[in-house]
Coordinates of C-alpha atoms (C1' of nucleotides) in Angstrom, one line a residue:
Chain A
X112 CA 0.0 0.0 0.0
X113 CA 1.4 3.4 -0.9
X114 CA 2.6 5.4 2.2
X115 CA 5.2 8.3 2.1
X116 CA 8.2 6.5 0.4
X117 CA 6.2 4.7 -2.0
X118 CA 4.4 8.2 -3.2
X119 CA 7.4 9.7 -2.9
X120 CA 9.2 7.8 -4.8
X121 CA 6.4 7.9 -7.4
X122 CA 6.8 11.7 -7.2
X123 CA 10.0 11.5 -8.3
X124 CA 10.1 9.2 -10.9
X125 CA 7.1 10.2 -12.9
X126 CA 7.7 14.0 -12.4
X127 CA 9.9 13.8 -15.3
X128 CA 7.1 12.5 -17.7
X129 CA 4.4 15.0 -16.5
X130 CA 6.3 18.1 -15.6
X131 CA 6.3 20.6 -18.4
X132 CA 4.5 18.6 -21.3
X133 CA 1.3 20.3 -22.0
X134 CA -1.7 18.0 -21.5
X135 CA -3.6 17.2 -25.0
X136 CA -6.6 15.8 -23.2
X137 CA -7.4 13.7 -20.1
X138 CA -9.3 10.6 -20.5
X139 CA -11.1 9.2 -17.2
X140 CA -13.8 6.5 -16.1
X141 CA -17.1 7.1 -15.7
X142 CA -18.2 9.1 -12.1
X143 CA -17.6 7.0 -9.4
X144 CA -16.6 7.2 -5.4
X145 CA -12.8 7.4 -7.1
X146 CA -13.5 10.9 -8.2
X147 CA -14.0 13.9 -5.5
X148 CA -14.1 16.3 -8.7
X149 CA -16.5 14.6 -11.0
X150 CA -14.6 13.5 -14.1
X151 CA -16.5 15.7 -17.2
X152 CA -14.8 18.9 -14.7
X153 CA -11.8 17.2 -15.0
X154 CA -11.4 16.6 -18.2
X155 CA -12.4 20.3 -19.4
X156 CA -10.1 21.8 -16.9
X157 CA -6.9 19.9 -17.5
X158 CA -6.7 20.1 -21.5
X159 CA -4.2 22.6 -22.9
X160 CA -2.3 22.6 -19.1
X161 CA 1.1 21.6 -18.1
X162 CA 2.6 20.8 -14.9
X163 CA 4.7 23.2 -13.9
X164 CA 5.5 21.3 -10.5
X165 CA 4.8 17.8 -9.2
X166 CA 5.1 18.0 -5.1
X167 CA 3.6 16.0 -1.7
X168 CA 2.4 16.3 1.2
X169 CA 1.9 13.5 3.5
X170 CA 0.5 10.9 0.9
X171 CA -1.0 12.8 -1.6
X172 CA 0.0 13.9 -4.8
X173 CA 0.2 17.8 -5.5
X174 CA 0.6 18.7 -9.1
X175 CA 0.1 22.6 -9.4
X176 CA -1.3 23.0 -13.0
X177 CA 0.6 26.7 -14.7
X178 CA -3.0 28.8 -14.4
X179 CA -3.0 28.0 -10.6
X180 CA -5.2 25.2 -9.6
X181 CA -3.7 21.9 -8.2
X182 CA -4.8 18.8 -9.3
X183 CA -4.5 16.9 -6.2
X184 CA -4.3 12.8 -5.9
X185 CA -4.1 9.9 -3.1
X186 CA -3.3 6.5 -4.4
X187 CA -5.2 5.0 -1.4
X188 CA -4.7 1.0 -1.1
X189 CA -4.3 0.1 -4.6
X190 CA -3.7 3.3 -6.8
X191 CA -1.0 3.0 -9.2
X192 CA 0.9 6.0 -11.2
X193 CA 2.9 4.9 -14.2
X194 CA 3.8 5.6 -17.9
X195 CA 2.3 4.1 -20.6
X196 CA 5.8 2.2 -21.0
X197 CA 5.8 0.7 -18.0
X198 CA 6.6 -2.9 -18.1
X199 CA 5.7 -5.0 -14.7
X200 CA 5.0 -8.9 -14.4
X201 CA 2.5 -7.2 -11.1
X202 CA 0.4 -5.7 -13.6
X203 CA -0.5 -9.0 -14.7
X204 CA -1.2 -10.1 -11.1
X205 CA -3.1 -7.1 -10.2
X206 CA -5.4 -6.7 -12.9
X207 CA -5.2 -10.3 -14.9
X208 CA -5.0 -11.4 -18.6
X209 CA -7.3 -9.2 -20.2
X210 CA -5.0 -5.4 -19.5
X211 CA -2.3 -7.2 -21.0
X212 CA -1.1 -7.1 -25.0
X213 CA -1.5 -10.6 -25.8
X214 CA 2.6 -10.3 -28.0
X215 CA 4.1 -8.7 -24.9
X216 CA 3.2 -10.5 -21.9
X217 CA 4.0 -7.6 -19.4
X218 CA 2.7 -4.6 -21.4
X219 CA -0.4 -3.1 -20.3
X220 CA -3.1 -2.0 -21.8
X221 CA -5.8 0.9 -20.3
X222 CA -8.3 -1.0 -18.7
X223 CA -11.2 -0.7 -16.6
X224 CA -9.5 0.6 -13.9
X225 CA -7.7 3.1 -15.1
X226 CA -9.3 6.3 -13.8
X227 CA -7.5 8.6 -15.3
X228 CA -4.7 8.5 -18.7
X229 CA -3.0 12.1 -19.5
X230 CA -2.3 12.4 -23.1
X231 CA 0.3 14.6 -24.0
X232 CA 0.8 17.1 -27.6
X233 CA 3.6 16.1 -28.1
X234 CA 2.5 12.6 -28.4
X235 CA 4.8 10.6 -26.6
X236 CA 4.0 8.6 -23.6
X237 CA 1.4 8.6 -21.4
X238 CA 0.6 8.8 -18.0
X239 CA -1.9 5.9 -16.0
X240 CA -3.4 6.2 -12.6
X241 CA -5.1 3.2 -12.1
X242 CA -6.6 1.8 -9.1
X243 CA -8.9 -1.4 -8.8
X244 CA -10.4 -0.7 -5.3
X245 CA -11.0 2.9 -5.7
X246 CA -10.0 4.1 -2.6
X247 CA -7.9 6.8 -4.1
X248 CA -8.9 10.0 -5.0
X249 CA -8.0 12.8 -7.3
X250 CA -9.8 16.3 -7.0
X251 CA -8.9 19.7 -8.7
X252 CA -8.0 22.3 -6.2
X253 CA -8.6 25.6 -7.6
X254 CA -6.5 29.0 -7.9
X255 CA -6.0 30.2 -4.0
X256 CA -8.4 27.7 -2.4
X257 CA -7.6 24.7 -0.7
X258 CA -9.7 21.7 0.7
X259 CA -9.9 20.2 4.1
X260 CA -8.4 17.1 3.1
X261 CA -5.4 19.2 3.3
X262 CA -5.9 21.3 5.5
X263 CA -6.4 18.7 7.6
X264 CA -2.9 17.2 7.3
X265 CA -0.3 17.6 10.1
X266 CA 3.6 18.1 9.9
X267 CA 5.1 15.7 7.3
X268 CA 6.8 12.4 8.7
X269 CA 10.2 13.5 7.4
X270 CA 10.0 16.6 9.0
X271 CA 7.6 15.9 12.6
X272 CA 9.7 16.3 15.7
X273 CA 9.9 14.0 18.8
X274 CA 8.4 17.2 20.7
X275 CA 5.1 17.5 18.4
X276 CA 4.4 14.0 19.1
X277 CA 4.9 14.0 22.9
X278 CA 2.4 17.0 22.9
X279 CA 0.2 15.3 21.0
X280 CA -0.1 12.1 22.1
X281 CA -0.7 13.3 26.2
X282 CA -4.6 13.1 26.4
X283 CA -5.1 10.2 24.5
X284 CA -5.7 6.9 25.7
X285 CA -6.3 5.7 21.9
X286 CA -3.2 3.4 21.1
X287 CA -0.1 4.5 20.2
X288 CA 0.0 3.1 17.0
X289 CA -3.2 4.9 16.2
X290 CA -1.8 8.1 16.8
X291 CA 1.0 6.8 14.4
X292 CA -2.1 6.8 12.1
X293 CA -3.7 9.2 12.5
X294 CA -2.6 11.7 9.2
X295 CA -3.7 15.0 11.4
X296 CA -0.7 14.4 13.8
X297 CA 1.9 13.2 11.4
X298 CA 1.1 12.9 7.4
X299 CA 2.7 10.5 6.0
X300 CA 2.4 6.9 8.2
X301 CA 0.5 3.5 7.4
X302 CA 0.6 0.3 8.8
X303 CA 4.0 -0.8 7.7
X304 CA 6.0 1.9 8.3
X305 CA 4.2 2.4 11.6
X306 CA 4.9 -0.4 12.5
X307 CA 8.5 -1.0 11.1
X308 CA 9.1 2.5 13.2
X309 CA 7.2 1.0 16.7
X310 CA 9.8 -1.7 16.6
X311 CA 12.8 0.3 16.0
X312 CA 11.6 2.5 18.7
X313 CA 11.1 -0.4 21.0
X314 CA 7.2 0.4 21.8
X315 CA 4.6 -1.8 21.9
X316 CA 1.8 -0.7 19.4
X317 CA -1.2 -1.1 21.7
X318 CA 0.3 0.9 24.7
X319 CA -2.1 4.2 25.4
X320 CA 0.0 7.2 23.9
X321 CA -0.3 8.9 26.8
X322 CA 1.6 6.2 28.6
X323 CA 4.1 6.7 25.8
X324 CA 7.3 8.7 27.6
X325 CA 8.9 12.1 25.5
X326 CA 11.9 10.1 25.1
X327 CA 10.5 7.3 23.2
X328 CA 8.0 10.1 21.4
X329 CA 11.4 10.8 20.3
X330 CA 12.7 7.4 19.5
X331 CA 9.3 7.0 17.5
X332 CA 9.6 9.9 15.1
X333 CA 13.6 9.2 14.5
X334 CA 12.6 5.9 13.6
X335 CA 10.0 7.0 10.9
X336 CA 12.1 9.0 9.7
X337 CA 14.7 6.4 9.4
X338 CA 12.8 3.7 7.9
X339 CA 11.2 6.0 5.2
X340 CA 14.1 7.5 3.9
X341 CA 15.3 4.2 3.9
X342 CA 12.4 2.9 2.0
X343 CA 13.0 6.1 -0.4
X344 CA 16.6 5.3 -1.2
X345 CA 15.5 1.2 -2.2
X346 CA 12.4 2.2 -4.3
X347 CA 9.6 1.7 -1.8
X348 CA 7.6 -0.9 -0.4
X349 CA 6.4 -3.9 -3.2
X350 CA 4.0 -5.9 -1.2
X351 CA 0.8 -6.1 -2.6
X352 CA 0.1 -3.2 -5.7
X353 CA 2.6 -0.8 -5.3
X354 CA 4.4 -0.5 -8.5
X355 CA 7.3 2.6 -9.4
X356 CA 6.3 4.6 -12.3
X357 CA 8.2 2.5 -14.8
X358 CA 6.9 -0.8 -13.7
X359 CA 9.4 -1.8 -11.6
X360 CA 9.3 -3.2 -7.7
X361 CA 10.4 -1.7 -4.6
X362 CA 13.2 -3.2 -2.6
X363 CA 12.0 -2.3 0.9
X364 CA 10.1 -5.2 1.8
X365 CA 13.3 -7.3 1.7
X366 CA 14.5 -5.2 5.1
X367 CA 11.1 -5.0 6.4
X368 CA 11.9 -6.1 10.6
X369 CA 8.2 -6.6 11.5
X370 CA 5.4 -6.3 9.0
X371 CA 3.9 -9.4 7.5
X372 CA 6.5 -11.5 9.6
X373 CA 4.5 -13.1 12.0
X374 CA 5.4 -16.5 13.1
X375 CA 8.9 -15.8 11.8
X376 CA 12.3 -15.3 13.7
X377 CA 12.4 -11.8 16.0
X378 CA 16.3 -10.0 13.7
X379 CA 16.9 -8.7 17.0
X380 CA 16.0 -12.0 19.8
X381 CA 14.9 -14.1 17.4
X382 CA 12.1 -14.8 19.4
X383 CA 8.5 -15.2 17.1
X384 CA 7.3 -12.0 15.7
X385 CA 3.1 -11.6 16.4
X386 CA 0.2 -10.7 14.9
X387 CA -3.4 -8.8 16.2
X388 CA -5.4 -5.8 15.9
X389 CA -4.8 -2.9 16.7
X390 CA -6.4 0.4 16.2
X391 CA -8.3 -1.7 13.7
X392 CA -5.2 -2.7 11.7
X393 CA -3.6 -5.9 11.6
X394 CA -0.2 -5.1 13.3
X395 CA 3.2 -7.2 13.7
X396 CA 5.9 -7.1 16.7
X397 CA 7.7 -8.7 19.2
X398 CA 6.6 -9.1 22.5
X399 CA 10.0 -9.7 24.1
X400 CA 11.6 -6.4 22.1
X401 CA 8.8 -4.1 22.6
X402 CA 7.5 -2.7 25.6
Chain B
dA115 C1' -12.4 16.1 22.3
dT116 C1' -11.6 11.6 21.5
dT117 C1' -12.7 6.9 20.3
dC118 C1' -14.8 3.4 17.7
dC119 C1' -16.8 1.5 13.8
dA120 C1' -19.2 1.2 9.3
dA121 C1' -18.9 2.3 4.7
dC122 C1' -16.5 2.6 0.4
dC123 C1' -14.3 -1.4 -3.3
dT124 C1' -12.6 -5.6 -5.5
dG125 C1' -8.7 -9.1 -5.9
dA126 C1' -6.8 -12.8 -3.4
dT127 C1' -7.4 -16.5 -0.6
dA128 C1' -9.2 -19.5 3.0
dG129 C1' -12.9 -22.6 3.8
dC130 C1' -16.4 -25.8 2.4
Chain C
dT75 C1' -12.9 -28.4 -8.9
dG76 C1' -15.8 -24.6 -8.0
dC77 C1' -18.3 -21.8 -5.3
dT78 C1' -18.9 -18.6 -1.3
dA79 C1' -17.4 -16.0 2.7
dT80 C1' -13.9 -13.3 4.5
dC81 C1' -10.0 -10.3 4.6
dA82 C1' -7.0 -6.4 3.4
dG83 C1' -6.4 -1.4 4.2
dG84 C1' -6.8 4.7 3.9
dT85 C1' -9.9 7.9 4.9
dT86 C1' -14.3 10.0 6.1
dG87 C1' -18.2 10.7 8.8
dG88 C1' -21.5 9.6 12.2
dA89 C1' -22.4 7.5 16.7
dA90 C1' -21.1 6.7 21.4

DNA sequence: ATTCCAACCTGATAGC
DNA sequence: TGCTATCAGGTTGGAA
């Protein structure tokens, strides 16, 4: 599931392909729950523009279109951002025979699913966001307004300090690991990376935040940072959909300590790593190494 | 103010 | 083998 370093990663990569090539026309799907704007707005408001910048905050998507507005996106669970040349054997997995060109066995093909396809004028490749569940979104933010899905946002994971956290976390009794969560605190954290980061830190993921000390606040938000630039620097997280704009995998989940471990060896005691809810997530640690 | 939970969606998989 | 039930998870919004 995208988090920061997988749509940041995104960000970078397919910047290149959408930055500064005006936009011919925008093809979408029909209205659905994928689109806040509805899609007919869309598609009138993005022909003839260009990108002049492709940013993020947290884990959505800002490209700020030259005459102002900011067409804003969130991959969600299962959202996907690549170029038309993209060549991934997980395309075939995720979507299944029928996206693919029958001669090229990886090569996809616009299907369903895919919400929205940027053409360019200048007729070279394209641009796919496609996403099977629909729980991304994309909406058009216009000139000088924003939305509260931003507004809502709190300091970005690579930037939060241990000191935010602490204040935040001391009237709730709400797990720690849903504070972790919880995109008005920090933006930026799911459920691997929270809780990659809870086992670096040492911090059992069901313990009340309030219960949780300033110095571990401090552990917490070191490790986040840690593990997503991390995650950054080896492409991202590949685990279930995420794919990098050119098709190809991240490396992350090869160092991954905790998530989707359980039953395996603890790489610190080697004792077993578990598995249960919490905050309504399904969460991963040790019990001897977390406290 | 905070916490909890349902709803949104569909591919993968466990169970029968 | 083939079908059905369940699960996964990010975010919102309403109820407790």
């Amino acid at each position: 599931m995208p988090e920061l370093p997988e749509v940041e990663v995104t960000r970078q990569r397919i910047a290149p392909l959408l930055v500064g090539r005006r936009i011919r026309a925008l093809r979408t799907t029909r209205p659905s729950y994928f689109f806040i704007t509805p899609p007919g707005r869309l598609r009138r408001a993005l022909a003839g523009r260009t990108v002049k910048e492709l940013g993020r905050r947290g884990k959505y998507l800002v490209a700020q279109l030259d005459e102002g507005s900011r067409l804003v996106v969130h991959l969600g669970m299962t959202g996907q951002l690549f170029a038309s040349t993209a060549v991934s054997e997980r395309l075939l997995s995720a979507s299944g025979r029928a996206v693919l060109e029958p001669e090229a066995q990886v090569r996809f093909r616009p299907d369903a699913h895919t919400h929205l396809r940027f053409c360019f004028e200048d007729g070279g490749a394209e641009v796919y966001l496609r996403d099977a569940r629909k729980f991304g979104k994309v909406m058009l933010v216009p000139a000088g307004e924003s939305h509260p899905r931003l507004e809502r946002l709190g300091a970005d994971a690579l930037e939060a300090s241990g000191e935010s956290l602490y204040r935040a976390t001391r009237r709730r009794t709400a797990a720690i690991k849903a504070v972790l969560l919880d995109q008005s605190v920090i933006a930026g954290v799911g459920n691997i990376y929270a809780d990659e980061a809870l086992f670096l830190a040492g911090v059992r993921p069901g313990r009340r935040a309030r219960r949780v000390t300033r110095r571990e606040c401090g552990r917490l938000v070191d490790a986040i940072r840690r593990v997503m630039r991390r995650s950054i620097e080896t492409g991202g997280s590949s685990i279930s959909d995420y794919i990098a704009p050119d098709g190809s995998d991240g490396r992350y989940q090869r160092e991954r300590r905790v998530y989707a471990r359980d039953g395996e060896a603890c790489v610190a005691c080697g004792g077993r790593v578990r598995k249960r809810v919490v905050a309504q997530r399904g969460t991963h640690y040790c019990p001897t190494c977390q406290r």
